[in-house]
Amino acid sequence: MFDFSPEFLFSVFNESPKEFREFGGKGLSPRPVEKADPSIYFYPSVMIYFFLNFVGYLINCGATRRSVIDGRVWLPDGNFISAGTSKSLTVPGLVPTLSTVRSFPLENKNLRRKFCYVVRVYRGARYLIRTTYYYGGVNGLDFDSPPVFDQIVDGTFWSVVNTTEDYGKGLSSYYEGVFEAKGNTMSVCVASNTYTVSDPFISSLEMLILGDSIYNTTKFDSHALHLVARHSFGHNGSIIRYPDDQFDRYWQPYEENVSVTASKKIPAVSGFWNIPPSKVFETALSTAQLESMELRWPPFSLPNSTYYIALYFADNSDSMSSNSRVIDMHINDVRYYSNLVLSSEGAAVFATRWPLGGLTKITLSPAANSNGSPLINAGEIFDVLRLGGRTHTRDVIALEELKNSLRNPPLDWNGDPCLPRDYTWTGVKCSEGERTRVISLNLTGMGLLGSLSPSIANLTALNGIWLSNNSLSGVIPDLSSLKLLEILHLQDNQLTGEIPSSLGEMKSLREL
């Protein structure tokens, strides 16, 4: 038997809510639509203030000034990252958030390095994080195709970024995940890997706070969600997003070779835990006869993993009597839910951990007591990611203070110092196991300027420090708290003052 742990949750509108791991980005046109609804663009200043200060951040990567786009404030990225170079694309007609990128140097194709945006957040808040990429030939004529690289949130590997297919179609690509803030900052990183052949880049970064009820059956203390697909079934217009979706989730149009039903009335959605926008209930996929309906959704093959699935329904047909449309649901011929009564109040069915792999078939069948054919309005599916952990807080604070005491710290000294394991900071070595500590620091010959912060003494798991052949100045701090320190190399610097007498009393120190 499958170990589903599905914890099915059924809610109606009236209830109160008590290979690589890669799916590819979702494609978007990099150019503005020709006929845009003016209501999308103009909002009172209070809405802009609310969106900027209470809901999250909209960061226009590579931009040098603040701008108002689609009625919302987008920030330049200079206050969130110190590495990389701002570049402007020469492609005509791009939407403003794609016309600039931040590009990061690929100095060694065999070296994995991460470059992180660090954003202040509310501890415990749940954030929708969306990264958008449009290459635009930024790496020059020698690289026609965009590079393939990784993206990371805090200490968790999020996904591979491969925008090649979308870019070949003239589209930008976006990736979306849901992560809970574990501290006062979150880092979102672009990272080169061994398969990266030119400079990684990013066009925009969005971090939006979600309501407490959104996806609340996920154990965000140990997991995160990576969006696989989100569709409004039967919808054939533009992507449904903000302001229709107050959290600016993207609902892609989706059509199948089945009937499309248009609704004349739209239900309120205040009772749905995930708060889908009303607009997704304007259309539905259905069958003309009292027969089963099969959907190949998502419309691509999935890697073997565990998935969060949410399906949304509302029967707004004037021709159906109340509670007369009842359906059974199967996913890949395994029962998902039985005897779901559809009404104008709406319903949602969730599975928090459902195993899938390959192509997926969703079958909706009229139940034995149903007088109506099946229908479905919308759906979301996420890969459930296990979090990668975090470096010990004491060590993170100590390294941040050491970084601040250096005038030219390594460019990749942002984000989690030790995690993911393949992306530790330059010169930093960390312990294995659940409690990740910094155990050595080797920055020999890196031309460092500045001083040694006394906080280095808070890295109490250190057994080796190599800082020779730099241009460090100031005094040597008291290192007596480093009980495990065996090796200390500070020669060939510009340090002044006396050598601390405590060094001679450190029993473990054997090389100085």
Coordinates of C-alpha atoms in Angstrom, one line a residue:
M1 CA 0.0 0.0 0.0
F2 CA 1.0 3.6 -0.6
D3 CA 2.0 5.6 2.5
F4 CA 0.0 8.6 1.5
S5 CA -0.4 10.4 4.8
P6 CA -2.8 12.5 2.8
E7 CA -4.7 14.1 5.7
F8 CA -7.5 15.1 3.4
L9 CA -9.0 18.4 4.3
F10 CA -12.4 19.3 2.9
S11 CA -13.6 22.9 3.2
V12 CA -16.5 24.8 1.9
F13 CA -16.8 28.6 1.6
N14 CA -19.0 28.9 4.7
E15 CA -16.5 27.2 7.0
S16 CA -14.0 29.2 9.1
P17 CA -10.5 27.9 8.6
K18 CA -9.5 26.5 12.1
E19 CA 17.4 13.6 -12.7
F20 CA 17.9 17.2 -11.2
R21 CA 15.1 18.0 -9.0
E22 CA 13.8 20.3 -11.7
F23 CA 10.4 21.1 -13.3
G24 CA 11.6 24.1 -15.4
G25 CA 10.4 27.6 -14.9
K26 CA 6.9 28.7 -15.9
G27 CA 7.0 30.7 -19.1
L28 CA 5.8 34.3 -19.4
S29 CA 6.0 36.8 -22.2
P30 CA 8.8 39.3 -21.5
R31 CA 6.8 42.1 -23.2
P32 CA 3.7 43.9 -22.0
V33 CA 0.3 42.9 -23.2
E34 CA -1.1 45.3 -25.8
K35 CA -4.5 45.8 -24.2
A36 CA -4.1 45.9 -20.5
D37 CA -7.0 46.6 -18.1
P38 CA -6.3 50.1 -16.7
S39 CA -7.5 48.9 -13.3
I40 CA -4.3 46.8 -13.0
Y41 CA -2.1 49.8 -13.0
F42 CA -3.6 52.4 -10.7
Y43 CA -4.2 52.0 -7.0
P44 CA -4.3 54.4 -4.1
S45 CA -1.1 55.2 -2.3
V46 CA -2.3 53.3 0.8
M47 CA -2.3 50.1 -1.3
I48 CA 1.3 50.7 -2.4
Y49 CA 2.4 51.4 1.1
F50 CA 0.6 48.3 2.3
F51 CA 2.0 46.1 -0.3
L52 CA 5.6 47.3 0.2
N53 CA 5.7 47.4 4.0
F54 CA 3.3 44.8 5.3
V55 CA 3.2 42.1 2.6
G56 CA 6.8 41.8 1.5
Y57 CA 9.3 42.9 -1.1
L58 CA 9.3 43.4 -4.8
I59 CA 12.9 43.6 -5.9
N60 CA 13.9 44.7 -9.4
C61 CA 17.3 43.0 -9.8
G62 CA 19.9 45.2 -11.5
A63 CA 17.8 48.3 -11.2
T64 CA 19.3 51.4 -9.7
R65 CA 16.2 53.3 -8.6
R66 CA 12.8 52.7 -7.1
S67 CA 9.9 52.4 -9.6
V68 CA 6.2 52.0 -9.6
I69 CA 5.1 49.2 -11.9
D70 CA 1.6 47.9 -12.2
G71 CA 0.7 50.2 -9.4
R72 CA 3.2 48.7 -6.9
V73 CA 6.5 49.8 -5.7
W74 CA 9.6 47.9 -6.9
L75 CA 12.9 48.4 -5.1
P76 CA 16.4 48.4 -6.6
D77 CA 18.4 45.5 -5.3
G78 CA 21.5 47.3 -4.0
N79 CA 20.5 47.2 -0.4
F80 CA 19.9 43.5 -0.5
I81 CA 23.1 42.1 -2.1
S82 CA 26.8 43.2 -2.4
A83 CA 28.0 40.8 -5.1
G84 CA 27.4 40.8 -8.8
T85 CA 27.0 43.5 -11.5
S86 CA 24.0 45.4 -12.6
K87 CA 23.4 45.1 -16.4
S88 CA 20.8 46.4 -18.8
L89 CA 19.4 44.3 -21.6
T90 CA 19.3 45.7 -25.1
V91 CA 16.2 43.7 -26.1
P92 CA 13.5 46.2 -27.2
G93 CA 10.1 46.3 -25.6
L94 CA 10.8 44.4 -22.4
V95 CA 8.6 44.9 -19.3
P96 CA 10.5 47.0 -16.8
T97 CA 11.3 44.2 -14.4
L98 CA 13.1 42.2 -17.1
S99 CA 15.0 45.1 -18.7
T100 CA 17.8 44.8 -16.1
V101 CA 19.5 41.8 -14.5
R102 CA 22.1 41.2 -11.8
S103 CA 24.9 39.0 -13.2
F104 CA 27.4 37.0 -11.0
P105 CA 30.9 36.1 -12.1
L106 CA 31.7 32.5 -13.0
E107 CA 35.4 32.5 -12.1
N108 CA 35.9 28.8 -12.1
K109 CA 33.6 26.3 -13.8
N110 CA 34.5 23.6 -11.3
L111 CA 33.8 25.7 -8.3
R112 CA 30.4 26.0 -6.7
R113 CA 29.6 29.4 -5.4
K114 CA 26.4 31.1 -4.2
F115 CA 25.5 34.8 -4.3
C116 CA 22.7 35.7 -1.9
Y117 CA 20.0 38.3 -1.5
V118 CA 19.5 38.9 2.2
V119 CA 16.1 40.3 3.2
R120 CA 14.8 41.2 6.6
V121 CA 11.6 39.2 7.4
Y122 CA 9.2 38.4 10.2
R123 CA 10.2 35.3 12.0
G124 CA 7.6 32.6 11.6
A125 CA 5.8 34.3 8.7
R126 CA 5.2 32.2 5.6
Y127 CA 6.6 33.7 2.4
L128 CA 5.8 33.1 -1.2
I129 CA 9.2 33.5 -3.0
R130 CA 9.2 34.0 -6.7
T131 CA 12.3 34.4 -8.8
T132 CA 12.1 35.5 -12.5
Y133 CA 14.7 35.1 -15.2
Y134 CA 15.1 36.5 -18.7
Y135 CA 18.5 36.0 -20.3
G136 CA 18.5 38.5 -23.1
G137 CA 22.0 37.5 -24.2
V138 CA 23.5 39.2 -21.2
N139 CA 26.6 37.0 -21.3
G140 CA 27.6 38.0 -24.8
L141 CA 27.8 36.5 -28.3
D142 CA 29.8 33.5 -27.1
F143 CA 26.9 32.3 -25.1
D144 CA 23.6 32.1 -27.1
S145 CA 21.8 30.0 -24.6
P146 CA 21.2 31.0 -20.9
P147 CA 23.3 29.3 -18.3
V148 CA 21.9 26.5 -16.1
F149 CA 22.5 27.0 -12.4
D150 CA 21.0 26.5 -8.9
Q151 CA 18.9 28.5 -6.5
I152 CA 18.9 28.2 -2.7
V153 CA 16.9 29.5 0.2
D154 CA 18.8 29.8 3.4
G155 CA 20.4 26.4 3.8
T156 CA 18.0 24.5 1.5
F157 CA 18.6 23.6 -2.1
W158 CA 15.5 24.8 -3.9
S159 CA 15.8 23.9 -7.6
V160 CA 17.9 24.0 -10.7
V161 CA 17.2 27.0 -12.9
N162 CA 17.0 26.0 -16.5
T163 CA 15.4 28.7 -18.7
T164 CA 16.7 27.4 -22.0
E165 CA 13.3 26.1 -23.4
D166 CA 11.3 29.2 -22.4
Y167 CA 14.0 31.5 -23.7
G168 CA 14.0 29.7 -27.0
K169 CA 10.3 30.5 -27.3
G170 CA 10.9 34.2 -26.4
L171 CA 9.6 33.8 -22.9
S172 CA 10.9 34.6 -19.4
S173 CA 10.8 31.9 -16.7
Y174 CA 9.7 32.1 -13.1
Y175 CA 10.0 29.7 -10.1
E176 CA 7.9 29.9 -7.0
G177 CA 8.2 28.4 -3.6
V178 CA 6.7 28.7 -0.1
F179 CA 9.1 29.0 2.8
E180 CA 8.7 29.9 6.5
A181 CA 11.1 32.5 7.9
K182 CA 13.2 30.8 10.6
G183 CA 15.0 34.0 11.7
N184 CA 15.0 37.7 11.2
T185 CA 16.5 37.4 7.7
M186 CA 16.1 35.1 4.8
S187 CA 18.6 34.5 2.0
V188 CA 17.7 33.7 -1.6
C189 CA 20.7 32.7 -3.6
V190 CA 21.8 32.2 -7.2
A191 CA 24.5 29.5 -7.3
S192 CA 26.9 28.3 -10.0
N193 CA 27.4 24.5 -10.3
T194 CA 29.6 22.2 -12.3
Y195 CA 27.1 22.4 -15.2
T196 CA 27.1 26.2 -15.2
V197 CA 29.0 27.5 -18.3
S198 CA 28.5 31.2 -18.1
D199 CA 27.6 33.9 -15.5
P200 CA 24.4 33.2 -13.5
F201 CA 21.9 36.0 -13.4
I202 CA 18.5 37.0 -12.0
S203 CA 15.8 39.5 -13.2
S204 CA 13.6 39.9 -10.2
L205 CA 12.9 38.6 -6.7
E206 CA 9.5 38.7 -5.0
M207 CA 8.9 37.8 -1.3
L208 CA 5.3 38.1 -0.4
I209 CA 3.8 37.2 3.0
L210 CA 1.0 34.7 2.8
G211 CA -2.0 34.4 5.2
D212 CA -1.8 32.0 8.1
S213 CA -4.3 29.6 6.5
I214 CA -2.5 29.3 3.2
Y215 CA -1.1 25.8 2.7
N216 CA -1.3 25.4 6.5
T217 CA -1.4 21.6 6.4
T218 CA 2.3 21.6 5.4
K219 CA 4.8 21.1 8.2
F220 CA 6.8 24.3 7.5
D221 CA 9.1 23.7 10.5
S222 CA 10.7 20.9 8.5
H223 CA 9.5 21.3 4.9
A224 CA 8.9 23.9 2.1
L225 CA 6.8 23.8 -1.1
H226 CA 8.1 24.2 -4.6
L227 CA 5.4 25.0 -7.2
V228 CA 5.0 22.5 -10.0
A229 CA 1.8 23.8 -11.5
R230 CA -1.1 26.1 -10.8
H231 CA -4.0 26.3 -13.3
S232 CA -7.4 27.8 -13.8
F233 CA -9.1 25.1 -15.7
G234 CA -11.1 26.2 -18.7
H235 CA -9.6 29.7 -18.6
N236 CA -8.1 30.8 -21.9
G237 CA -7.2 34.4 -21.2
S238 CA -4.1 35.9 -19.6
I239 CA -2.6 34.7 -16.3
I240 CA -4.8 35.4 -13.3
R241 CA -2.8 37.2 -10.7
Y242 CA -2.8 40.3 -8.5
P243 CA -5.2 42.1 -7.9
D244 CA -7.5 39.1 -8.6
D245 CA -5.3 37.0 -6.3
Q246 CA -4.4 39.1 -3.3
F247 CA -1.2 37.2 -2.8
D248 CA -0.2 37.6 -6.4
R249 CA 0.0 33.9 -7.2
Y250 CA 0.0 33.1 -10.9
W251 CA -2.9 31.0 -12.2
Q252 CA -2.0 29.8 -15.7
P253 CA -4.8 29.2 -18.2
Y254 CA -5.5 25.5 -19.0
E255 CA -7.7 23.9 -21.6
E256 CA -8.3 20.3 -22.4
N257 CA -10.3 18.5 -25.1
V258 CA -13.4 18.6 -22.8
S259 CA -16.2 21.0 -22.4
V260 CA -15.6 24.5 -20.9
T261 CA -18.4 25.8 -18.7
A262 CA -18.6 29.5 -18.1
S263 CA -20.3 30.7 -14.8
K264 CA -22.7 33.5 -14.6
K265 CA -22.2 34.1 -10.9
I266 CA -19.0 34.1 -8.8
P267 CA -19.0 32.8 -5.2
A268 CA -17.3 34.5 -2.3
V269 CA -14.1 32.8 -1.3
S270 CA -13.5 33.9 2.2
G271 CA -13.9 30.4 3.7
F272 CA -11.3 28.7 1.6
W273 CA -8.1 28.0 3.6
N274 CA -5.9 28.6 0.5
I275 CA -8.0 31.6 -0.6
P276 CA -8.1 31.0 -4.4
P277 CA -9.2 34.1 -6.3
S278 CA -12.9 34.3 -7.3
K279 CA -11.9 34.6 -11.0
V280 CA -10.8 31.0 -11.2
F281 CA -14.4 30.0 -10.6
E282 CA -15.7 31.8 -13.7
T283 CA -14.8 28.8 -15.8
A284 CA -14.6 25.1 -15.4
L285 CA -13.8 21.9 -17.3
S286 CA -16.7 19.5 -17.4
T287 CA -18.2 16.8 -19.6
A288 CA -21.3 17.2 -21.7
Q289 CA -22.7 13.8 -20.6
L290 CA -23.0 12.0 -17.3
E291 CA -19.6 10.4 -17.8
S292 CA -16.1 10.4 -16.4
M293 CA -13.5 13.1 -17.2
E294 CA -9.8 12.5 -17.4
L295 CA -7.1 15.2 -17.1
R296 CA -3.4 14.8 -17.8
W297 CA -2.4 17.2 -15.2
P298 CA 0.1 18.6 -14.7
P299 CA 0.8 18.4 -18.4
F300 CA 4.4 17.0 -18.1
S301 CA 6.2 14.2 -16.4
L302 CA 7.1 14.5 -12.7
P303 CA 10.2 13.1 -10.9
N304 CA 9.4 10.6 -8.2
S305 CA 8.7 12.6 -5.1
T306 CA 6.0 13.5 -2.6
Y307 CA 3.5 16.3 -3.6
Y308 CA 1.0 18.6 -2.1
I309 CA -2.2 18.7 -4.2
A310 CA -5.2 21.0 -3.9
L311 CA -8.2 20.9 -6.2
Y312 CA -11.0 23.5 -6.3
F313 CA -14.6 23.1 -7.2
A314 CA -17.8 25.3 -7.4
D315 CA -21.0 24.3 -9.1
N316 CA -22.6 27.6 -10.3
S317 CA -24.9 26.0 -12.9
D318 CA -28.4 27.4 -12.8
S319 CA -29.7 24.2 -14.3
M320 CA -28.6 21.9 -11.5
S321 CA -30.6 21.5 -8.3
S322 CA -28.8 22.0 -5.0
N323 CA -26.3 19.2 -4.1
S324 CA -27.2 17.1 -7.2
R325 CA -23.7 17.0 -8.6
V326 CA -21.6 14.5 -6.7
I327 CA -18.2 13.2 -7.9
D328 CA -15.5 10.6 -7.1
M329 CA -11.9 11.4 -7.7
H330 CA -8.9 9.2 -8.5
I331 CA -5.3 10.0 -9.2
N332 CA -3.5 7.4 -11.3
D333 CA -6.4 5.1 -10.6
V334 CA -5.9 5.4 -6.8
R335 CA -8.8 6.8 -4.9
Y336 CA -8.3 10.5 -3.9
Y337 CA -11.8 11.4 -2.6
S338 CA -15.3 9.9 -2.8
N339 CA -18.8 11.4 -2.9
L340 CA -17.7 15.0 -3.0
V341 CA -20.9 17.1 -3.2
L342 CA -20.5 20.2 -5.4
S343 CA -22.5 23.3 -4.8
S344 CA -22.3 27.0 -5.4
E345 CA -20.7 27.3 -2.0
G346 CA -17.6 25.6 -3.4
A347 CA -15.2 23.0 -2.1
A348 CA -11.5 22.2 -2.0
V349 CA -9.8 18.8 -1.4
F350 CA -6.2 18.7 -0.3
A351 CA -3.6 16.0 0.0
T352 CA -0.5 17.1 1.9
R353 CA 1.9 14.2 1.0
W354 CA 0.9 12.2 -2.1
P355 CA 3.5 10.2 -4.0
L356 CA 3.7 10.8 -7.7
G357 CA 6.2 10.1 -10.6
G358 CA 5.9 10.2 -14.4
L359 CA 2.7 11.4 -16.1
T360 CA -0.3 12.0 -13.9
K361 CA -3.9 11.2 -14.7
I362 CA -6.8 12.7 -12.7
T363 CA -10.1 11.0 -13.2
L364 CA -13.4 12.7 -12.1
S365 CA -16.4 10.4 -12.2
P366 CA -20.1 11.0 -11.4
A367 CA -20.9 9.2 -8.2
A368 CA -23.7 6.7 -8.1
N369 CA -26.1 9.2 -6.7
S370 CA -25.1 12.1 -9.0
N371 CA -27.4 13.8 -11.4
G372 CA -24.7 16.0 -13.0
S373 CA -21.5 15.5 -14.8
P374 CA -18.1 16.2 -13.2
L375 CA -16.4 19.6 -13.2
I376 CA -13.3 21.2 -11.9
N377 CA -12.3 24.8 -11.6
A378 CA -8.7 25.0 -10.5
G379 CA -5.7 23.1 -9.1
E380 CA -2.3 23.5 -7.5
I381 CA 0.5 21.0 -7.0
F382 CA 3.7 21.5 -5.2
D383 CA 6.8 19.3 -4.6
V384 CA 7.3 18.9 -0.9
L385 CA 10.9 19.8 -0.1
R386 CA 12.7 18.8 3.1
L387 CA 14.6 21.7 4.6
G388 CA 18.3 21.5 4.6
G389 CA 18.9 22.9 8.1
R390 CA 20.8 25.9 9.3
T391 CA 24.2 26.7 10.7
H392 CA 24.4 27.2 14.4
T393 CA 23.1 30.7 15.2
R394 CA 26.1 31.6 17.3
D395 CA 28.5 30.8 14.5
V396 CA 26.4 32.7 11.9
I397 CA 26.4 35.9 14.1
A398 CA 30.1 35.5 14.7
L399 CA 30.9 35.2 11.0
E400 CA 28.7 38.1 10.1
E401 CA 30.5 40.3 12.6
L402 CA 33.9 39.1 11.2
K403 CA 32.6 39.9 7.7
N404 CA 31.7 43.4 8.8
S405 CA 35.2 43.9 10.2
L406 CA 36.7 43.2 6.8
R407 CA 36.8 45.8 4.1
N408 CA 36.8 43.2 1.3
P409 CA 35.3 40.0 2.5
P410 CA 34.8 37.1 -0.1
L411 CA 32.0 37.9 -2.5
D412 CA 30.0 34.7 -1.5
W413 CA 29.9 35.5 2.2
N414 CA 26.2 35.9 2.3
G415 CA 23.4 33.4 3.2
D416 CA 24.0 30.4 5.3
P417 CA 27.8 29.8 5.9
C418 CA 27.7 26.0 5.8
L419 CA 24.5 24.9 4.0
P420 CA 23.8 23.4 1.6
R421 CA 26.9 21.3 2.0
D422 CA 28.2 22.0 -1.5
Y423 CA 27.9 25.7 -1.0
T424 CA 29.9 26.6 2.1
W425 CA 31.4 30.1 2.2
T426 CA 34.9 30.5 0.7
G427 CA 37.4 29.5 3.3
V428 CA 34.9 28.0 5.7
K429 CA 34.8 24.3 6.7
C430 CA 31.9 22.9 8.7
S431 CA 31.1 19.9 10.7
E432 CA 28.8 17.1 9.6
G433 CA 25.7 16.0 11.5
E434 CA 22.5 17.7 12.6
R435 CA 24.2 20.5 14.6
T436 CA 26.3 22.3 12.0
R437 CA 29.3 24.2 13.4
V438 CA 32.2 26.1 11.8
I439 CA 35.3 24.0 12.4
S440 CA 38.0 25.8 10.4
L441 CA 38.7 29.1 8.7
N442 CA 41.2 29.3 5.9
L443 CA 41.5 32.7 4.1
T444 CA 45.3 32.6 3.4
G445 CA 46.5 34.9 0.7
M446 CA 43.2 36.5 -0.2
G447 CA 44.3 40.1 0.2
L448 CA 42.0 40.8 3.0
L449 CA 41.9 44.3 4.4
G450 CA 40.4 45.3 7.8
S451 CA 40.7 44.0 11.3
L452 CA 39.9 40.8 13.2
S453 CA 36.6 41.2 15.0
P454 CA 36.6 39.9 18.6
S455 CA 33.6 37.8 17.6
I456 CA 36.0 35.3 16.0
A457 CA 36.3 34.0 19.6
N458 CA 32.7 33.0 19.5
L459 CA 33.4 30.3 16.9
T460 CA 34.0 27.9 19.7
A461 CA 34.1 24.8 17.5
L462 CA 37.2 26.1 15.5
N463 CA 40.2 23.8 15.4
G464 CA 42.1 25.7 12.8
I465 CA 42.6 29.4 11.7
W466 CA 44.6 30.3 8.7
L467 CA 44.7 34.0 7.9
S468 CA 48.3 34.5 6.9
N469 CA 49.5 36.6 3.9
N470 CA 46.8 39.2 4.0
S471 CA 46.8 42.9 5.0
L472 CA 44.9 42.7 8.3
S473 CA 45.6 45.4 10.8
G474 CA 44.8 46.1 14.5
V475 CA 45.3 43.8 17.5
I476 CA 44.9 40.1 17.9
P477 CA 41.7 39.5 19.9
D478 CA 41.5 37.3 22.9
L479 CA 41.0 33.7 21.6
S480 CA 41.1 31.9 25.0
S481 CA 37.5 30.7 24.5
L482 CA 38.5 28.5 21.5
K483 CA 39.2 25.4 23.6
L484 CA 39.5 23.2 20.5
L485 CA 41.9 25.4 18.5
E486 CA 45.0 23.5 17.4
I487 CA 46.4 25.6 14.6
L488 CA 46.7 29.4 14.4
H489 CA 48.4 31.2 11.5
L490 CA 48.3 35.0 11.5
Q491 CA 51.8 35.8 10.1
D492 CA 52.5 38.1 7.2
N493 CA 49.8 40.7 8.1
Q494 CA 50.0 44.2 9.6
L495 CA 48.7 43.3 13.0
T496 CA 50.0 45.4 15.9
G497 CA 50.1 45.2 19.7
E498 CA 51.3 42.4 21.9
I499 CA 50.6 38.7 21.3
P500 CA 47.9 37.8 23.9
S501 CA 49.4 35.8 26.8
S502 CA 46.3 33.6 26.7
L503 CA 47.6 31.9 23.6
G504 CA 50.4 30.3 25.7
E505 CA 47.8 28.9 28.0
M506 CA 45.6 27.2 25.4
K507 CA 46.3 23.5 25.9
S508 CA 45.1 22.3 22.5
L509 CA 47.1 24.9 20.5
R510 CA 50.0 23.1 18.9
E511 CA 50.9 25.2 15.9
L512 CA 51.4 29.0 15.9

